[in-house]
């Protein structure tokens, strides 16, 4: 019965994606759903895209092993990002009426900055997308043990690519509404069942508290504190200049919907992310042997613990709900993370070569680029041994270093210049990469207590500091690199976006 339900669910998801293609008339529909999503769909898109495999399987396992102090990036940093976007970026994004966040860099700083930041933003998605495909393969492998893990990843990648390929943002929006309902209902019921098996909600929370899992700041070593701060900053700030965030804001039917949908989705995400953590720790209370399983050195095996537990300890109806919720979380995030880099690469990197293309040709090009992104992400997923949490965080380092400072200064500092943005990028990237190389064997090694503080700081924070210095230097110095800023409405019209809002 479980296998049959999973197959029917996956087939239904593909069918919705194919149905969504009937709403796609041009590239604007494909990328931002015609800027017409009502509040409930906008909210669902924000929540479902961010509530992915790493939240259900990887973050929950890390919490069960080490506690809240080791998951500062997700959910704390991730939800902080969405709240910051709602209050400080959503209105600006929406009013510009642009297709991609790369268009903003073009508008504010010119083509060079647009291309470099767009390449950074697009590359950052490879880790996030790979994490979702790894999770989809992992769950498929648990359900179909006769398949190898890599075969399972390939099957999952094909399914996600097909339904995103047809309907673009409309596929994402329509399926996210269904998937949000499946995630919420499925995980709440599973949490109640496992909580009762563990002796009740109070028993699970008391056990977690006794073991120190609920302490947000348990660290005394500099390396651990720097890791905590680095993960939080990387996720909360590095996630802001992202195309999926921009798409969810600009696909709303009006500015108020964009603000409320982003804020509501972020706050709900923060609260609901604790549900899979509760489920994972309930497993430890039910059977203390699971505590040792969560400490395994094999990351992929650790992430299988929760699905395997559900198969072994719960009735069939609970298994259907859990796997429906997990598959929903993975599919909703994977589709969004495929569409976002394809949109940026097509619109902002390839645009000089496609400016004379018809919109129909652009739509086909978008689909081709999306397929190529899927192929690259699948290749990374098959060959990676990192946890989903690590894959996601690694992607946001790129945007934190390359794109965050030019975005914030462009919006909130009138003196920010094209030269400042160029200096910011040219200084930050070598500092970040050089520090990564320099500290490769030293960074975040808890057993070394005598290291100087500078060796404990995550490399991406050095890159962020260099980015700020570059922006300040370049903007205050005589302006040798200049950019005549185009009119926002004219750029929107040229890119075919203006909708009259």
C-alpha atoms as one frame of an Amber mdcrd trajectory, in Angstrom:
protein
   0.000   0.000   0.000   2.783   2.443   0.925   4.616   1.907  -2.365   1.392
   2.334  -4.309   0.581   5.605  -2.525   4.068   6.968  -3.204   3.826   6.105
  -6.900   0.368   7.694  -7.188   1.584  10.832  -5.389   4.604  11.247  -7.650
   2.468  10.697 -10.749  -0.050  13.270  -9.517   2.733  15.809  -8.973   3.967
  15.366 -12.539   0.369  15.682 -13.773  -0.052  19.011 -11.944   3.179  20.244
 -13.507   1.954  19.308 -16.972  -1.394  21.007 -16.268   0.481  24.160 -15.189
   2.046  24.378 -18.635  -1.350  25.510 -19.949  -0.869  28.750 -17.991   2.575
  29.438 -19.398   2.264  31.756 -22.373   5.697  33.421 -22.205   8.937  33.588
 -20.206   7.350  35.980 -17.700   4.737  33.375 -16.817   7.484  30.754 -16.572
   9.679  32.816 -14.196   7.239  34.789 -12.017   3.787  33.274 -12.736   2.600
  36.509 -14.344   2.916  38.416 -11.023  -0.558  37.210 -10.048  -0.311  34.808
  -7.075  -2.859  35.374  -4.260  -1.756  35.419  -0.631  -2.353  31.737   0.138
  -0.283  30.638  -2.869   2.462  33.171  -2.163   2.637  32.028   1.469   2.742
  28.372   0.404   5.540  29.067  -2.092   7.693  30.778   0.543   7.191  28.080
   3.160   7.331  25.019   0.913  10.422  26.142  -0.984  12.405  26.733   2.202
  11.090  23.756   4.154  13.195  21.177   2.352  14.957  17.892   2.846  17.681
  19.334   5.050  15.065  20.607   7.532  13.296  17.257   7.847  16.202  14.818
   7.661  19.514  16.612   8.223  18.766  19.418  10.696  16.616  17.109  12.818
  19.417  14.511  12.942  21.975  17.178  13.866  19.698  18.420  16.655  19.233
  14.892  18.009  23.019  14.463  18.024  24.291  17.848  19.235  21.359  20.130
  20.108  20.092  23.589  19.171  23.511  25.182  19.477  24.599  23.396  16.308
  21.670  24.342  14.050  22.016  28.125  14.127  21.891  28.332  10.340  18.602
  26.492   9.946  15.995  27.297  11.185  17.280  30.407  13.026  19.282  31.956
  10.196  16.897  30.864   7.437  13.794  32.305   9.090  15.651  35.507   9.998
  16.459  35.900   6.304  12.789  35.780   5.305  11.783  38.274   8.007  14.535
  40.665   6.870  13.439  40.293   3.244   9.821  41.086   4.169  10.677  44.282
   6.057  13.651  45.643   4.127  13.630  44.237   0.582  10.183  43.016  -0.513
   8.730  46.426  -1.369  11.818  47.457  -3.336  11.904  44.176  -5.240   8.214
  44.350  -6.100   8.126  48.000  -7.211  10.974  47.521  -9.700   8.894  45.036
 -11.740  11.914  43.021 -12.861  12.165  39.326 -13.711  15.307  38.399 -11.778
  17.457  39.703  -8.986  20.254  39.922 -11.542  18.203  42.654 -13.263  18.582
  44.742 -10.106  22.379  44.563 -10.278  22.178  45.568 -13.942  19.938  48.513
 -13.085  22.070  49.754 -10.207  25.622  48.900 -11.261  25.788  47.851 -14.910
  26.484  44.750 -16.953  29.768  43.578 -15.402  28.372  43.491 -11.865  25.155
  41.917 -13.171  27.002  39.029 -14.813  29.412  38.346 -11.927  26.740  38.436
  -9.218  24.359  36.372 -11.380  27.011  33.694 -11.879  27.587  33.642  -8.114
  23.871  33.432  -7.375  23.308  30.669  -9.935  26.259  28.612  -8.678  25.027
  28.900  -5.090  21.954  26.860  -5.982  23.922  23.804  -6.990  24.534  22.808
  -3.356  20.896  23.401  -2.365  19.512  21.541  -5.367  21.982  18.684  -4.875
  20.832  18.366  -1.268  17.213  17.927  -2.358  18.107  15.364  -5.012  20.230
  13.464  -2.478  17.273  13.407  -0.116  14.859  12.298  -2.801  17.255   9.489
  -3.680  17.684   8.576  -0.024  13.931   8.319   0.600  13.424   6.389  -2.636
  16.243   4.054  -1.625  14.598   3.392   1.754  11.313   2.565   0.034  12.920
   0.572  -2.783  16.019  -1.078  -1.278  16.560  -3.091  -4.447  17.727   0.153
  -6.075  21.144   1.646  -5.328  21.279   5.117  -3.817  22.638   6.631  -7.036
  19.924   4.988  -9.112  17.349   6.425  -6.716  18.868   9.912  -7.052  18.682
   9.709 -10.846  15.025   8.641 -10.782  14.118  11.481  -8.423  15.997  14.030
 -10.518  14.086  13.018 -13.640  10.709  13.390 -11.884  11.478  16.873 -10.492
  12.936  18.099 -13.757   9.947  16.951 -15.803   7.252  18.724 -13.806   9.274
  21.924 -13.355  10.211  21.911 -17.046   6.589  22.101 -18.169   5.085  24.766
 -15.951   7.959  26.746 -14.426   6.806  29.030 -11.603   3.192  27.997 -12.177
   4.196  24.361 -11.540   6.013  25.447  -8.394   3.062  27.529  -7.160   0.323
  24.966  -7.797   2.257  22.026  -6.382   3.473  24.051  -3.383  -0.104  24.590
  -2.192  -0.721  20.824  -2.218   2.697  20.043  -0.777   2.371  22.564   2.070
  -0.849  20.880   3.186   0.818  17.446   2.985   3.878  18.619   4.955   1.902
  20.229   7.761  -0.707  17.496   8.153   1.735  14.615   7.751   4.436  15.800
  10.155   2.003  16.949  12.866   0.277  13.542  12.914   3.622  11.709  12.946
   4.875  13.949  15.775   1.773  13.215  17.852   2.057   9.460  17.290   5.779
   9.210  18.072   5.426  11.623  20.981   2.797   9.349  22.507   4.997   6.299
  21.951   7.783   8.140  23.789   5.523   8.879  26.770   4.125  12.254  25.768
   5.260  15.721  24.720   6.484  16.628  28.213   8.622  13.491  28.461  10.382
  14.177  25.139  11.038  17.842  25.964  12.255  16.993  29.475  14.635  14.352
  28.089  16.013  16.803  25.518  16.480  19.444  28.213  18.231  17.015  30.527
  20.722  16.113  27.793  21.404  19.773  27.025  19.823  19.647  23.566  17.707
  22.768  24.175  20.622  25.033  25.084  21.083  27.533  22.272  24.487  28.734
  23.519  26.221  25.676  25.000  29.702  26.420  23.699  32.735  27.636  25.602
  35.381  27.272  22.890  36.104  30.052  20.412  35.969  27.679  17.430  32.464
  26.507  18.341  31.231  30.067  18.877  32.657  31.170  15.538  31.003  28.207
  13.827  27.687  29.161  15.456  27.968  32.792  14.352  29.274  31.891  10.910
  26.404  29.506  10.151  23.814  32.043  11.325  25.237  34.941   9.310  25.807
  32.822   6.222  22.209  31.609   6.160  20.464  34.785   7.320  22.346  37.266
   5.107  23.699  35.057   2.324  20.162  33.856   1.525  18.821  37.371   0.873
  20.310  37.978  -2.609  18.726  34.809  -4.000  16.527  34.363  -7.044  14.008
  32.087  -5.300  13.363  34.802  -2.691  13.080  37.429  -5.426  10.705  35.224
  -7.465   8.381  34.633  -4.544   8.190  38.339  -3.791   7.643  39.417  -7.387
   5.172  36.652  -8.252   2.657  38.017  -5.705  -0.394  39.825  -7.067   0.449
  43.066  -5.242   2.981  44.645  -2.881   0.979  43.954   0.284   0.687  40.263
  -0.621   4.434  40.117  -1.246   5.143  41.517   2.233   2.603  39.436   4.178
   3.333  36.235   2.259   7.088  36.491   2.846   6.761  37.463   6.515   4.093
  34.858   7.238   5.997  32.144   5.405   9.193  32.959   7.316   7.548  32.987
  10.754   5.620  29.790  10.086   8.779  28.150   8.787  10.606  28.990  12.015
   7.903  27.496  14.203   7.261  24.409  12.119  10.956  23.527  11.730  10.909
  22.305  15.338   8.403  19.561  14.465  10.936  17.283  12.699  13.402  17.975
  15.545  10.764  16.755  18.006  10.156  13.670  15.854  13.876  12.861  15.732
  14.349  13.182  19.478  11.215  11.145  20.146  13.079   8.318  18.412  15.901
   8.642  20.956  13.433   8.520  23.849  11.596   5.512  22.377  14.854   3.618
  21.846  18.060   5.094  23.375  20.072   3.070  20.837  19.102   5.669  18.235
  21.331   8.201  20.006  24.350   6.187  18.869  22.960   5.967  15.329  22.718
   9.775  15.122  26.427   9.982  16.039  27.522   7.845  13.081  30.336   9.203
  10.903  28.449   8.180   7.754  26.307  11.229   6.959  24.092   9.467   4.450
  23.307   6.690   6.902  22.433   9.225   9.624  19.918  10.863   7.305  18.241
   7.470   6.712  17.510   6.977  10.420  14.192   8.832  10.540  12.654   7.216
   7.422  13.815   3.776   8.600  12.352   4.388  12.067   8.984   5.284  10.561
   8.974   2.085   8.509   9.838  -0.066  11.516   7.857   1.548  14.338   4.637
   3.002  12.910   1.460   1.684  11.249   0.970   1.922   7.515  -1.258   5.029
   7.626   1.445   6.892   9.528   4.063   5.790   7.001   1.910   7.160   4.175
   1.590  10.523   5.931   5.290  10.762   6.784   6.624   9.843   3.375   4.013
  12.042   1.729   5.222  14.956   3.883   8.909  14.275   3.236   8.429  13.869
  -0.505   6.389  17.078  -0.540   9.134  18.971   1.274  11.763  17.688  -1.132
   9.802  18.176  -4.354   8.660  21.702  -3.495  12.185  22.850  -2.685  13.878
  21.005  -5.546  11.574  22.514  -8.168  12.200  26.033  -6.880  15.960  25.544
  -6.755  16.010  24.299 -10.343  13.952  27.198 -11.675  15.878  29.978  -9.906
  19.377  29.473 -11.395  17.919  28.722 -14.829  16.096  32.076 -14.732  19.197
  34.027 -13.683  21.529  32.367 -16.183  19.125  32.870 -19.082  18.044  36.405
 -18.239  21.274  37.914 -16.938  24.277  35.930 -18.154  23.145  34.918 -21.640
  21.092  38.065 -22.303  23.695  39.806 -24.548  23.481  36.804 -26.891  19.689
  36.454 -26.743  18.458  40.048 -26.935  16.979  39.480 -30.396  15.343  36.155
 -29.548  11.559  35.903 -29.682   9.812  35.190 -26.402   8.954  31.679 -27.582
  12.629  31.001 -28.230  13.519  32.429 -24.810  11.007  30.076 -23.204  12.666
  27.081 -24.844  16.093  28.365 -23.853  14.914  28.634 -20.240  13.853  24.999
 -20.332  17.156  23.891 -21.853  19.165  25.756 -19.186  16.933  24.287 -16.462
  17.697  20.801 -17.776  21.439  21.521 -17.772  21.242  22.792 -14.179  19.465
  19.551 -13.238  22.212  17.479 -14.873  24.993  19.335 -13.023  23.172  19.185
  -9.678  22.485  15.469 -10.110  26.153  14.814 -10.875  27.182  16.656  -7.694
  24.556  14.797  -5.665  25.715  11.383  -6.885  29.344  12.129  -6.012  28.976
  14.121  -2.780  29.366  12.691   0.723  28.370  15.918   2.520  25.238  16.187
   4.616  22.280  18.085   3.170  22.833  20.809   5.777  26.446  21.257   4.646
  25.463  21.328   0.951  22.944  24.099   1.543  25.230  26.221   3.716  28.125
  25.942   1.254  25.989  27.530  -1.467  25.087  30.571   0.601  28.746  31.380
   1.239  29.019  32.462  -2.389  26.148  34.947  -2.272  27.177  36.256   1.152
  30.614  37.169  -0.209  29.741  38.275  -3.747  26.183  39.638  -3.784  24.988
  40.727  -0.324  26.934  43.972   0.187  26.270  45.381  -3.324  22.541  44.639
  -2.861  22.188  46.280   0.552  24.352  49.290  -0.291  22.597  49.711  -3.635
  19.228  50.038  -1.899  20.162  51.880   1.298  23.309  53.913   0.527  22.933
  56.580  -2.137  26.689  56.951  -2.536  27.222  53.280  -3.467  28.723  53.266
  -6.945  29.486  50.845  -9.726  33.167  51.177  -8.869  32.364  50.342  -5.265
  30.513  47.189  -6.331  33.376  46.145  -8.623  35.947  46.720  -5.877  33.721
  44.831  -3.440  33.660  41.756  -5.682  37.317  41.909  -6.750  38.521  42.205
  -3.143  36.121  39.804  -1.427  36.481  36.748  -3.678  40.292  36.302  -3.390
  40.175  37.038   0.357  37.467  34.411   0.871  39.068  31.734  -1.321  42.533
  32.449   0.074  41.277  32.149   3.640  39.453  28.920   2.796  42.755  27.488
   1.564  44.777  28.881   4.469  42.451  27.537   7.150  41.460  24.323   5.361
  43.081  22.053   7.948  42.483  24.279  10.960  38.971  25.631  10.705  36.381
  24.507  13.228  38.471  21.787  14.906  37.012  21.689  18.381  39.847  19.682
  19.812  42.318  22.529  19.260  41.821  24.991  22.108  44.975  27.082  21.810
  44.375  28.458  18.311  44.306  32.256  17.985  40.878  33.753  17.392  41.590
  34.743  13.786  41.994  31.068  12.862  38.549  30.273  14.285  36.656  32.799
  12.138  34.877  31.108   9.181  36.476  32.120   5.858  33.243  33.521   4.431
  33.183  36.156   7.187  36.599  37.374   6.055  35.153  37.565   2.563  32.157
  39.551   3.860  34.453  42.026   5.654  36.527  42.426   2.490  33.343  43.023
   0.506  32.349  45.881   2.820  35.842  47.419   2.669  35.863  47.154  -1.130
  32.481  48.881  -1.398  33.587  51.732   0.878  36.939  52.225  -0.866  35.511
  52.069  -4.358  32.648  54.446  -3.596  34.741  57.100  -1.780  37.634  57.112
  -4.246  37.584  59.118  -7.505  35.192  57.336  -9.846  37.154  55.792 -12.702
  34.495  53.124 -13.312  31.113  54.687 -14.013  27.666  53.475 -14.984  24.795
  55.514 -16.369  21.872  54.079 -14.423  18.943  53.279 -16.751  15.346  54.011
 -15.896  13.774  51.123 -13.980  10.524  51.279 -15.933  12.414  51.262 -19.235
  14.460  48.208 -18.186  11.296  46.416 -17.048   9.648  47.183 -20.373  12.723
  45.964 -22.261  12.679  42.721 -20.297   8.939  42.350 -20.907   7.735  42.519
 -17.311   5.584  45.590 -16.774   2.192  44.535 -15.496   0.657  47.848 -14.502
   0.991  47.393 -10.723
